Coordinates of C-alpha atoms in Angstrom, one line a residue:
X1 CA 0.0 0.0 0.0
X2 CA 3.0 2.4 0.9
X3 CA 4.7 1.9 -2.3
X4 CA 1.2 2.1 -4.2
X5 CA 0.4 5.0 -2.5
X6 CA 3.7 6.9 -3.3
X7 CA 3.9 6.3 -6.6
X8 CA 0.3 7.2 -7.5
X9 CA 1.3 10.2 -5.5
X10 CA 4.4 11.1 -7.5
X11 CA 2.5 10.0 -10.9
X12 CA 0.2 12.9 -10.5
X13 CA 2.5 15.5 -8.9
X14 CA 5.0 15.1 -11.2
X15 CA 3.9 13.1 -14.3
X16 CA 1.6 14.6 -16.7
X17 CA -1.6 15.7 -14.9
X18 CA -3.4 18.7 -14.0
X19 CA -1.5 19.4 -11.0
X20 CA 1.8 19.4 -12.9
X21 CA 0.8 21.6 -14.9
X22 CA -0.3 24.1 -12.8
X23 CA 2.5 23.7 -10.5
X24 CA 5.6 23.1 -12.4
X25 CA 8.2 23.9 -9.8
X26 CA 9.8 21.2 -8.6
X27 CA 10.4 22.5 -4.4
X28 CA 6.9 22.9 -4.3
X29 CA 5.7 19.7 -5.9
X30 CA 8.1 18.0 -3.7
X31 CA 6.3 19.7 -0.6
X32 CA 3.1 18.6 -2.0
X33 CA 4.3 15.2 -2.3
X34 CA 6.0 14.9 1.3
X35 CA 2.2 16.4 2.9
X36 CA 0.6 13.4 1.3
X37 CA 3.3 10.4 1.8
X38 CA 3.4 11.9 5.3
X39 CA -0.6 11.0 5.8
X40 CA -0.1 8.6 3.9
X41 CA 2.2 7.1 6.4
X42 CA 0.2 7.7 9.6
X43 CA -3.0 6.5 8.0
X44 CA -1.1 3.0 7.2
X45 CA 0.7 3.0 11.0
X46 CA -3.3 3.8 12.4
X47 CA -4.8 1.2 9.8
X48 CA -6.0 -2.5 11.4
X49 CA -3.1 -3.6 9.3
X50 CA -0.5 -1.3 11.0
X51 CA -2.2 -1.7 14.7
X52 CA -1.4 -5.2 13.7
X53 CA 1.8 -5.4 12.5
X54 CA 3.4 -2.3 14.6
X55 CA 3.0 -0.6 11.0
X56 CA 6.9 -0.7 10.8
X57 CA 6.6 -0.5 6.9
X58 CA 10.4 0.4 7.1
X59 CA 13.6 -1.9 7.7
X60 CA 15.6 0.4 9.3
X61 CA 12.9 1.2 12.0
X62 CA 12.1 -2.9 12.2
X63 CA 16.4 -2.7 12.7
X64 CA 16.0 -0.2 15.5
X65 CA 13.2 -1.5 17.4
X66 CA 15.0 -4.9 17.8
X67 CA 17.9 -2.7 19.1
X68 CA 15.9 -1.2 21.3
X69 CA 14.6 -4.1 23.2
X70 CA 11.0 -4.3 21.9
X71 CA 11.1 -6.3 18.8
X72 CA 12.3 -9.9 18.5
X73 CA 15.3 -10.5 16.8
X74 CA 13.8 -13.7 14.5
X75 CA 11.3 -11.4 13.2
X76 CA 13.6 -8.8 11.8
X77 CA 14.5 -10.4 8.7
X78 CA 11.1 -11.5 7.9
X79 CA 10.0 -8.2 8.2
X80 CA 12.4 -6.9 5.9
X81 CA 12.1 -9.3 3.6
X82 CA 8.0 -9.0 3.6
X83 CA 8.3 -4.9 3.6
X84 CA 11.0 -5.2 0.3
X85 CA 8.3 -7.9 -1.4
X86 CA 5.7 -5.1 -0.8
X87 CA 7.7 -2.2 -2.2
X88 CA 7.7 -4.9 -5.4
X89 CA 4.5 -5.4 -5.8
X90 CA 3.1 -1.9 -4.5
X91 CA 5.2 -0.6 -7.8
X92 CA 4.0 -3.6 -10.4
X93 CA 0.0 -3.1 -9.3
X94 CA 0.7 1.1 -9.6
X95 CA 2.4 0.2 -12.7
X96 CA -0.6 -1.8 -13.8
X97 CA -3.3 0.8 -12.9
X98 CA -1.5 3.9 -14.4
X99 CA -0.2 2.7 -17.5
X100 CA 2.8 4.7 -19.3
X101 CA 2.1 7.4 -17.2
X102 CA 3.5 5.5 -13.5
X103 CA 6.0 3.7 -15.6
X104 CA 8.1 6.3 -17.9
X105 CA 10.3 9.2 -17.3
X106 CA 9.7 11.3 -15.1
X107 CA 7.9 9.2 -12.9
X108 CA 9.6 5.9 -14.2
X109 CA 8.2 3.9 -11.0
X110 CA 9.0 6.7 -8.4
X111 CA 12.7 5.9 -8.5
X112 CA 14.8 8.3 -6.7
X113 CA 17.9 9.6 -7.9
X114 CA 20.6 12.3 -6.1
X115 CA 21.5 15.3 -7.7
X116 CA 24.1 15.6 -10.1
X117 CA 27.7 15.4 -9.1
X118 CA 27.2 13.1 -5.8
X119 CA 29.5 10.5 -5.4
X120 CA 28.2 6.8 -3.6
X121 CA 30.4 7.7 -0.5
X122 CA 28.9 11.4 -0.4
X123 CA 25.8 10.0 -0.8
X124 CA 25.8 7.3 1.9
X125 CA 27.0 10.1 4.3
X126 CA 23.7 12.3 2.9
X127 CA 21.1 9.5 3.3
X128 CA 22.1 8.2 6.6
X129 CA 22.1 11.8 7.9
X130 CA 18.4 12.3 6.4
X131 CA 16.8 9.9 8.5
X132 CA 16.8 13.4 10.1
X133 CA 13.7 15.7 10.1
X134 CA 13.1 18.6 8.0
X135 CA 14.7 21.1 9.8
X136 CA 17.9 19.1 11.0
X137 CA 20.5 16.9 8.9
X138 CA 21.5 14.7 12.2
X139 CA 22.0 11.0 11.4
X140 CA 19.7 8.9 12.6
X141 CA 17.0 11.9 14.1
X142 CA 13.7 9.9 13.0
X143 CA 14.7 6.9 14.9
X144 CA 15.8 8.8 17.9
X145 CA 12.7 10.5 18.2
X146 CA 10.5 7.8 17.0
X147 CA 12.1 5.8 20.7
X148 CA 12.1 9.1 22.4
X149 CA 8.6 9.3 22.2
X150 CA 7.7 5.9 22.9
X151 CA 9.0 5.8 26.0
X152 CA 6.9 8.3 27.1
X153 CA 2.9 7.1 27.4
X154 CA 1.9 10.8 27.0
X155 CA 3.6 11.1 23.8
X156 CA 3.5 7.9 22.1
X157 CA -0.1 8.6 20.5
X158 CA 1.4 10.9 18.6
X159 CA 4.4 8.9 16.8
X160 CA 2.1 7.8 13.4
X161 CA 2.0 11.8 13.0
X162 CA 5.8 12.6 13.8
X163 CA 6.9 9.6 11.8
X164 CA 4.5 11.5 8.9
X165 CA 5.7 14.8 9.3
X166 CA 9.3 14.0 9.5
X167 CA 9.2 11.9 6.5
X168 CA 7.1 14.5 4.4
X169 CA 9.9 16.9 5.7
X170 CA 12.5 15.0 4.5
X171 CA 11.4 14.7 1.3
X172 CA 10.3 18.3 1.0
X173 CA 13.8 19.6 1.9
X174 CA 16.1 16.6 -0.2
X175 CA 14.1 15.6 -3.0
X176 CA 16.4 17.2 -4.7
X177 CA 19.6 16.4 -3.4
X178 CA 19.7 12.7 -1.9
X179 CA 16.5 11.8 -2.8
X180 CA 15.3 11.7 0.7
X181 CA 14.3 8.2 0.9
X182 CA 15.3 7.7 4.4
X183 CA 13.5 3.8 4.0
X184 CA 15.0 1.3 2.2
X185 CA 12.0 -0.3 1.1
X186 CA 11.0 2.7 -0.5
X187 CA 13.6 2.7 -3.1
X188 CA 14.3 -1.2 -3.9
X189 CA 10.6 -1.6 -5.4
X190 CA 11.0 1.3 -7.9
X191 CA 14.8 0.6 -8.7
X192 CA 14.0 -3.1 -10.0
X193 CA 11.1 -1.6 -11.9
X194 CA 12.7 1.0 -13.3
X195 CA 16.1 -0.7 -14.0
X196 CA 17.6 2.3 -12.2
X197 CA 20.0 0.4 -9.6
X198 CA 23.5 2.0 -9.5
X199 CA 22.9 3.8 -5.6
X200 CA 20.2 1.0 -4.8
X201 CA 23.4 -0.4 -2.5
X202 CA 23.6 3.0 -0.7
X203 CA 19.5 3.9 -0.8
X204 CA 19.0 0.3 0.9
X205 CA 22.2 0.6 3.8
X206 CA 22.6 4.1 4.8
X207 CA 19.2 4.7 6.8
X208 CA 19.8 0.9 8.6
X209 CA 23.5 2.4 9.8
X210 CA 21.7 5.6 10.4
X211 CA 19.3 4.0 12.2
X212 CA 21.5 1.8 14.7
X213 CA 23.3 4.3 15.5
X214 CA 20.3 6.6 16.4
X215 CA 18.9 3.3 18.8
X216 CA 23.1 3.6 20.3
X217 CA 22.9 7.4 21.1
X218 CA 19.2 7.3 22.4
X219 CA 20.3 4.4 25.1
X220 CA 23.1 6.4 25.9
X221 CA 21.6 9.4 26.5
X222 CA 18.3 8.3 28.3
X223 CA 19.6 5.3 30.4
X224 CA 17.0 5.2 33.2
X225 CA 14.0 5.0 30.0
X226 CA 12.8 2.3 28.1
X227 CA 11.4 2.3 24.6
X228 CA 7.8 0.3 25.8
X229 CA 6.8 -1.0 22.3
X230 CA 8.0 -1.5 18.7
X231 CA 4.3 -0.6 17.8
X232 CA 4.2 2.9 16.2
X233 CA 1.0 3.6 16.7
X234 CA 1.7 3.8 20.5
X235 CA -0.7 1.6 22.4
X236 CA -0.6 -1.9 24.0
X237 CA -1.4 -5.0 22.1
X238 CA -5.2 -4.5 23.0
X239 CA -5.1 -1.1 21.9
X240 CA -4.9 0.2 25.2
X241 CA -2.7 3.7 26.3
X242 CA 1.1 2.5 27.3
X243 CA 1.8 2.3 31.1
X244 CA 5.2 3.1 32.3
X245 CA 7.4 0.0 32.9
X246 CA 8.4 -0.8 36.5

């Protein structure tokens, strides 16, 4: 659904529609895109499916909440491995629905692709420091916030919304530079489709180093808290509020 939904998105932002051609620049299609992959994103974390699941939808957050304590460790790679099957299909059914229009430049599946004159190392450096939010470039910032919040009951309601608005944010403000993926699965999907695969290495391991090292800092730093749950929508099982942990 993620991958569907941002490539739908990006087909009629930026592909031939209406809305591209009344709004042709390319910052402020980008900020239009981010607002609605960033509902998107708390509507699938709120969804029965993401109550579910913990609405991870993300390897690098799966990688993180085993770090943190809250996720097993078995499950990690079945996660990954369901969430990079998703970004497949997500991209063949948008594909399939849209026609030429999803599939060819320059939409060609939602691929992302940095800005001229990046090299793979620069890059790595780039997209493990924009797991960040919008307004900050620190490595690992989503994941250290994402914890930071859940191991608060009063603020862990509101994670589906930050995880939105730092993801829209990060696409807003690097579309054009790295790409602002910040989620593996996001760009593996659209790379096979659209043959585009020569940063797929760094797109897929930068936000999963960014991302263990955000889980390191946040222990360090906050010792005598727990993250309570790996589910982002911020309840117990049941759907009950978190209680602090003994």
């Amino acid at each position: 659904m993620l991958l569907f939904g941002v490539t739908t998105i990006v087909r009629w932002v930026m592909g031939p529609s209406f809305i591209s051609d009344q709004v042709d620049r390319i910052h402020l299609q980008l900020v239009i895109v981010g607002a609605a992959v960033g509902l998107l994103i708390a509507a699938l974390i709120l969804s029965r499916p993401g109550r579910t699941s913990g609405g991870h939808i993300n390897p690098a957050i799966s990688l993180a909440m085993w770090r943190f304590g809250v996720f097993p460790g078995v499950s990690v790679v079945p996660y990954v491995l369901a969430q990079l099957i998703g970004s497949v299909l997500g991209v063949l059914l948008a594909g399939a629905v849209w026609g030429p229009a999803a599939k060819d430049p320059p939409v060609a599946s939602a691929v992302l692709q940095p800005g001229a004159g990046w090299t793979a190392a620069e890059l790595f450096g780039a997209e493990a420091a924009s797991m960040g939010a919008a307004e900050a470039a620190s490595m690992g910032a989503i994941v250290y916030l994402v914890g930071f919040f859940l191991q608060a009951p009063r603020l862990a309601r509101l994670v589906p919304w930050l995880v939105g608005f730092l993801i829209g944010g990060t696409i807003a403000l690097l579309g054009t530079t790295t790409g602002g993926s910040a989620n593996p699965a996001r760009q593996f999907g659209p790379a096979l489709a659209s043959g585009q695969s020569s940063f797929l290495w760094v797109y897929l391991l930068a936000p999963m180093v960014g991302a263990l090292i955000a889980a390191f800092v946040l222990d360090r730093v906050n010792k005598h808290r727990t993250v309570l749950t790996h589910r982002l929508c911020g309840t117990e099982e049941d759907g009950a509020p978190l209680k602090e942990r003994g």
